[in-house]
Coordinates of C-alpha atoms in Angstrom, one line a residue:
X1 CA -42.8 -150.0 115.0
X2 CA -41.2 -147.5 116.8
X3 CA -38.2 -149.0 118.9
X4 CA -38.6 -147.8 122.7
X5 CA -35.3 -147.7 124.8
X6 CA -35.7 -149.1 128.2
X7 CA -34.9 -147.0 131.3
X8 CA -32.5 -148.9 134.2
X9 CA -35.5 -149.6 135.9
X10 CA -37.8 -151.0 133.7
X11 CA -35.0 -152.8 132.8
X12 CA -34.6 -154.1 136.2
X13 CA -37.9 -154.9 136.2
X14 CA -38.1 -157.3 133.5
X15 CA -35.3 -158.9 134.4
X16 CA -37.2 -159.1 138.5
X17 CA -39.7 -160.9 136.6
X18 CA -37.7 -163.1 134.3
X19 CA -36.0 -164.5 137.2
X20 CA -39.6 -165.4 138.7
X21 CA -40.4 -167.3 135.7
X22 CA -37.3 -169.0 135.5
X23 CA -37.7 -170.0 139.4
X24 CA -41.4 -171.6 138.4
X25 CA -40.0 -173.5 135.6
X26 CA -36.9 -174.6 137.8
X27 CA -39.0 -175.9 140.4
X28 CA -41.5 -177.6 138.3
X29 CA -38.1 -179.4 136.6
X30 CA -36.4 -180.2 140.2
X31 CA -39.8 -181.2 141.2
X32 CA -40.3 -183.8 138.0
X33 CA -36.8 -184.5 137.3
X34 CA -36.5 -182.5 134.2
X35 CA -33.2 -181.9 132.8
X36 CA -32.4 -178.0 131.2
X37 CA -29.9 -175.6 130.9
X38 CA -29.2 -171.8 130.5
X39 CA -27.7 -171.2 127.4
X40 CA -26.5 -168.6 124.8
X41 CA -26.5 -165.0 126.6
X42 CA -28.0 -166.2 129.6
X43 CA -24.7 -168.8 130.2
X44 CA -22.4 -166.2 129.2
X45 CA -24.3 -163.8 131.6
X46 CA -23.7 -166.0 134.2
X47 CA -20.1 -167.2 133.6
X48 CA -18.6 -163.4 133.4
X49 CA -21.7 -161.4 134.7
X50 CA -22.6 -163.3 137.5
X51 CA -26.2 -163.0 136.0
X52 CA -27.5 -160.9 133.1
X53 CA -25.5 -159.5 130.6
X54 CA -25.8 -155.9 131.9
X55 CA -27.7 -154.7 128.4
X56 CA -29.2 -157.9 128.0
X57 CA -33.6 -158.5 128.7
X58 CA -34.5 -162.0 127.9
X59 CA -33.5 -165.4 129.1
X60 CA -32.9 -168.7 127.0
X61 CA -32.9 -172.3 128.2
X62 CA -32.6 -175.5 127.0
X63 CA -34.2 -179.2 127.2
X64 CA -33.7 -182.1 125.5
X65 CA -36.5 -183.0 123.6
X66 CA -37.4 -186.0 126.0
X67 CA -37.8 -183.6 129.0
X68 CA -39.2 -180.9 127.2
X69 CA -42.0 -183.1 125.8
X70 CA -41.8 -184.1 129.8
X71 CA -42.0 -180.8 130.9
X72 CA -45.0 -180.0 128.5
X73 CA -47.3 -182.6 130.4
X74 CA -45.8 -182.1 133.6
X75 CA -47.2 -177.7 133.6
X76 CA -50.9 -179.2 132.9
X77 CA -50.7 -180.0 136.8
X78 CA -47.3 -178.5 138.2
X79 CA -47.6 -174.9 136.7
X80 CA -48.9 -171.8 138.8
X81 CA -51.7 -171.0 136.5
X82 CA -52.6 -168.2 138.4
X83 CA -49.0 -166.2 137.5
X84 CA -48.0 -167.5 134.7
X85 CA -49.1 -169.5 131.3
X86 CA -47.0 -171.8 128.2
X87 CA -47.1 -170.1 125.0
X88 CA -46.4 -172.8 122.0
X89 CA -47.1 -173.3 118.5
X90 CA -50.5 -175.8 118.9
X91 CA -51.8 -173.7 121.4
X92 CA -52.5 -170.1 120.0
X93 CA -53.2 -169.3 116.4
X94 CA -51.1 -166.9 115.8
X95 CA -47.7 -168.1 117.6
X96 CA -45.4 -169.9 115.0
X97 CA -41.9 -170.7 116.9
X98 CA -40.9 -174.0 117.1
X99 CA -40.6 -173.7 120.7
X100 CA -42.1 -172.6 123.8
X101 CA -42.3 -169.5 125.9
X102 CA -43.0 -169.2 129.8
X103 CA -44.8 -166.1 130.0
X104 CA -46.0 -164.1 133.0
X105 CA -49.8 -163.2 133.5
X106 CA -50.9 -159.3 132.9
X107 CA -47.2 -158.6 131.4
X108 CA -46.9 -156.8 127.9
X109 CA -43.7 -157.2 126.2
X110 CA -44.4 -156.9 122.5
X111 CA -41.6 -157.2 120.1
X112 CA -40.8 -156.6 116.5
X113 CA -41.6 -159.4 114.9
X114 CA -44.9 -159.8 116.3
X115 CA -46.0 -156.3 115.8
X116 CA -48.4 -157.5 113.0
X117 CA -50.4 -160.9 114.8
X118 CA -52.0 -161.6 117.9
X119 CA -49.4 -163.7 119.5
X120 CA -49.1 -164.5 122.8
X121 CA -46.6 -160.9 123.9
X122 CA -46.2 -161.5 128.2
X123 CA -42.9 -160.9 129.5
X124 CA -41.0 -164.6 128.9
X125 CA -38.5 -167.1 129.1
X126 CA -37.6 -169.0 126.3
X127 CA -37.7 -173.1 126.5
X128 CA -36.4 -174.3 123.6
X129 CA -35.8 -178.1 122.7
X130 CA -32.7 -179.6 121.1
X131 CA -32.8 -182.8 119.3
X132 CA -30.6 -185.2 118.6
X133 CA -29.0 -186.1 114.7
X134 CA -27.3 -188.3 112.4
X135 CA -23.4 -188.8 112.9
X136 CA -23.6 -188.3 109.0
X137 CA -22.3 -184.8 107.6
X138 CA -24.9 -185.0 104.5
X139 CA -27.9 -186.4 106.9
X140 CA -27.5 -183.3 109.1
X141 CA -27.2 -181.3 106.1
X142 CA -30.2 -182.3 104.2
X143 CA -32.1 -182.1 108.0
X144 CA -31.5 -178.6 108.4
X145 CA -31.8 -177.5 105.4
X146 CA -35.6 -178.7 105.4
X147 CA -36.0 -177.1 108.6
X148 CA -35.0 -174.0 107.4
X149 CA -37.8 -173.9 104.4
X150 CA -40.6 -175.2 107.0
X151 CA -38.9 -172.3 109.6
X152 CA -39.5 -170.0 107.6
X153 CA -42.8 -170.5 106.3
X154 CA -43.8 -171.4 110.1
X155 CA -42.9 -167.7 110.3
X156 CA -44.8 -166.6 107.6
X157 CA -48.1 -168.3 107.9
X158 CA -48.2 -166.4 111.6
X159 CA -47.6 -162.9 110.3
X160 CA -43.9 -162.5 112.0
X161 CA -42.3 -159.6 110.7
X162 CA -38.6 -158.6 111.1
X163 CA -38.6 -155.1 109.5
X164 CA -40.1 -151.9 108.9
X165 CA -38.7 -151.0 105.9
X166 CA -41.6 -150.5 103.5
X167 CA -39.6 -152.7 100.1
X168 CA -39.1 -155.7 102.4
X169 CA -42.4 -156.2 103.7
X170 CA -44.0 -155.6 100.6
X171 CA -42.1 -158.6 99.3
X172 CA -42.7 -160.4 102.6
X173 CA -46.4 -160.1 101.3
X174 CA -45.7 -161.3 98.2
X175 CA -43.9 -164.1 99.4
X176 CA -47.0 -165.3 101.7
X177 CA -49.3 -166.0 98.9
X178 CA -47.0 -169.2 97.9
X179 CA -48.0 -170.5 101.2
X180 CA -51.9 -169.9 101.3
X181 CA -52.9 -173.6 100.9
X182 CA -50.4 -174.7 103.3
X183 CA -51.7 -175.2 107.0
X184 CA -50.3 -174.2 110.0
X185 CA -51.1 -177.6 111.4
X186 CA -49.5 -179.4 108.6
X187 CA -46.1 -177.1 108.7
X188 CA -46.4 -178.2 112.5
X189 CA -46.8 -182.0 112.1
X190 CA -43.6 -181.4 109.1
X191 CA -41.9 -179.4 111.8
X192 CA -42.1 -182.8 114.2
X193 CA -41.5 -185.2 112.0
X194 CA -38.5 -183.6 110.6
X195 CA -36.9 -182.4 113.9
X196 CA -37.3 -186.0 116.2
X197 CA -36.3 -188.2 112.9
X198 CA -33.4 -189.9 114.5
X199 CA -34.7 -189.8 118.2
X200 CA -34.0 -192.8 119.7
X201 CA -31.1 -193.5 117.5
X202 CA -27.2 -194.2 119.3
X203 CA -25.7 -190.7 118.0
X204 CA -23.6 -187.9 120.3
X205 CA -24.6 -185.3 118.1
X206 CA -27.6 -182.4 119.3
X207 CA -29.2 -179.8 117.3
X208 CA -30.6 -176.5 118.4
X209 CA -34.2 -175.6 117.8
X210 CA -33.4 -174.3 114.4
X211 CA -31.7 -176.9 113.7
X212 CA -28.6 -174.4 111.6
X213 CA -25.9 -176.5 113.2
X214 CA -24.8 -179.7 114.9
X215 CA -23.3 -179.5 118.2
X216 CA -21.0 -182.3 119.1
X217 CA -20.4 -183.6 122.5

């Protein structure tokens, strides 16, 4: 896929609509008492920027996995259906991130690494959960390594792609027929189980949604 450089206004543009989403989901949250933060290059945007990154498109946030399974329940009556939709790994066939997207009605934004499914592709903000861990070095360890092999295959089993080079995706092709008898739903329900393990449990430590790395408080 051909990679298309943005003009300053389309630029502009996306970002406009970015920050509508980002308004929806910040008044469904104030409105339900929903916890959530900007993070990665959307906090750094805002901490020396002001806002965006200037080169920057997208916008990340953050829950913790109590308010974003909160948040999940709360868009069945909260969110303006009419503008706006969830895009999540139950709902559509071919999305396979562990986390969700806010995405704006009669928008295209199709990246690279859904050039080859039918995934949901509006213009989005991405809601992604953190969970929390063990205080125990090898019971993080062992956690995040098994996300990474369900990840991964997550990926796979939706047709994500990463690259056009012609040797890698022949391999990435290859690589897919290990997983045929697996289902989606089953890498899911592994996905869940693995990631809320120690919910409820008295630690300080948080994990991201891929779960590479502990981040103590």
């Amino acid at each position: 896929m051909k990679k298309i450089k943005l003009s300053d206004k389309q630029l502009s543009n996306i970002k406009r609509i970015e920050l509508n989403i980002l308004e929806e989901i910040d008044r469904i949250c104030r409105k339900n008492n929903i916890k959530y933060s900007v993070f990665w290059g959307t906090l750094i945007g805002q901490i020396r920027h002001g806002g965006f990154i200037p080169w920057d498109d997208d916008i990340d946030i953050v829950m913790p996995i109590e308010d974003y399974d909160k948040f999940i329940e709360c868009i069945k009556k909260d969110l303006n259906t009419n503008l706006y939709y969830f895009a999540n790994y139950r709902d559509f066939k071919d999305y396979g991130l562990p986390f969700g997207k806010m995405m704006a009605k009669n928008t295209i934004m199709k990246e690279m690494s859904i050039k080859d499914n039918n995934a949901p592709n509006g213009i989005f903000v991405d809601i992604i959960p953190i969970y929390p861990t063990s205080d125990n070095i090898e019971e993080i360890t062992e956690q995040c390594n098994t996300a990474k092999k369900i990840y991964k295959k997550l990926l796979c089993k939706s047709n994500y792609t990463f690259t056009d080079n012609l040797f890698k995706l022949f391999f990435y092709r290859i690589k897919k027929l290990f997983y045929i008898f697996e289902s989606k739903d089953k890498l899911i329900n592994d996905w869940e189980k693995n990631a809320r393990k120690y919910i409820g449990k008295d630690f300080s430590n948080y994990l991201d949604k891929d779960l590479k790395k502990a981040i103590k408080k």
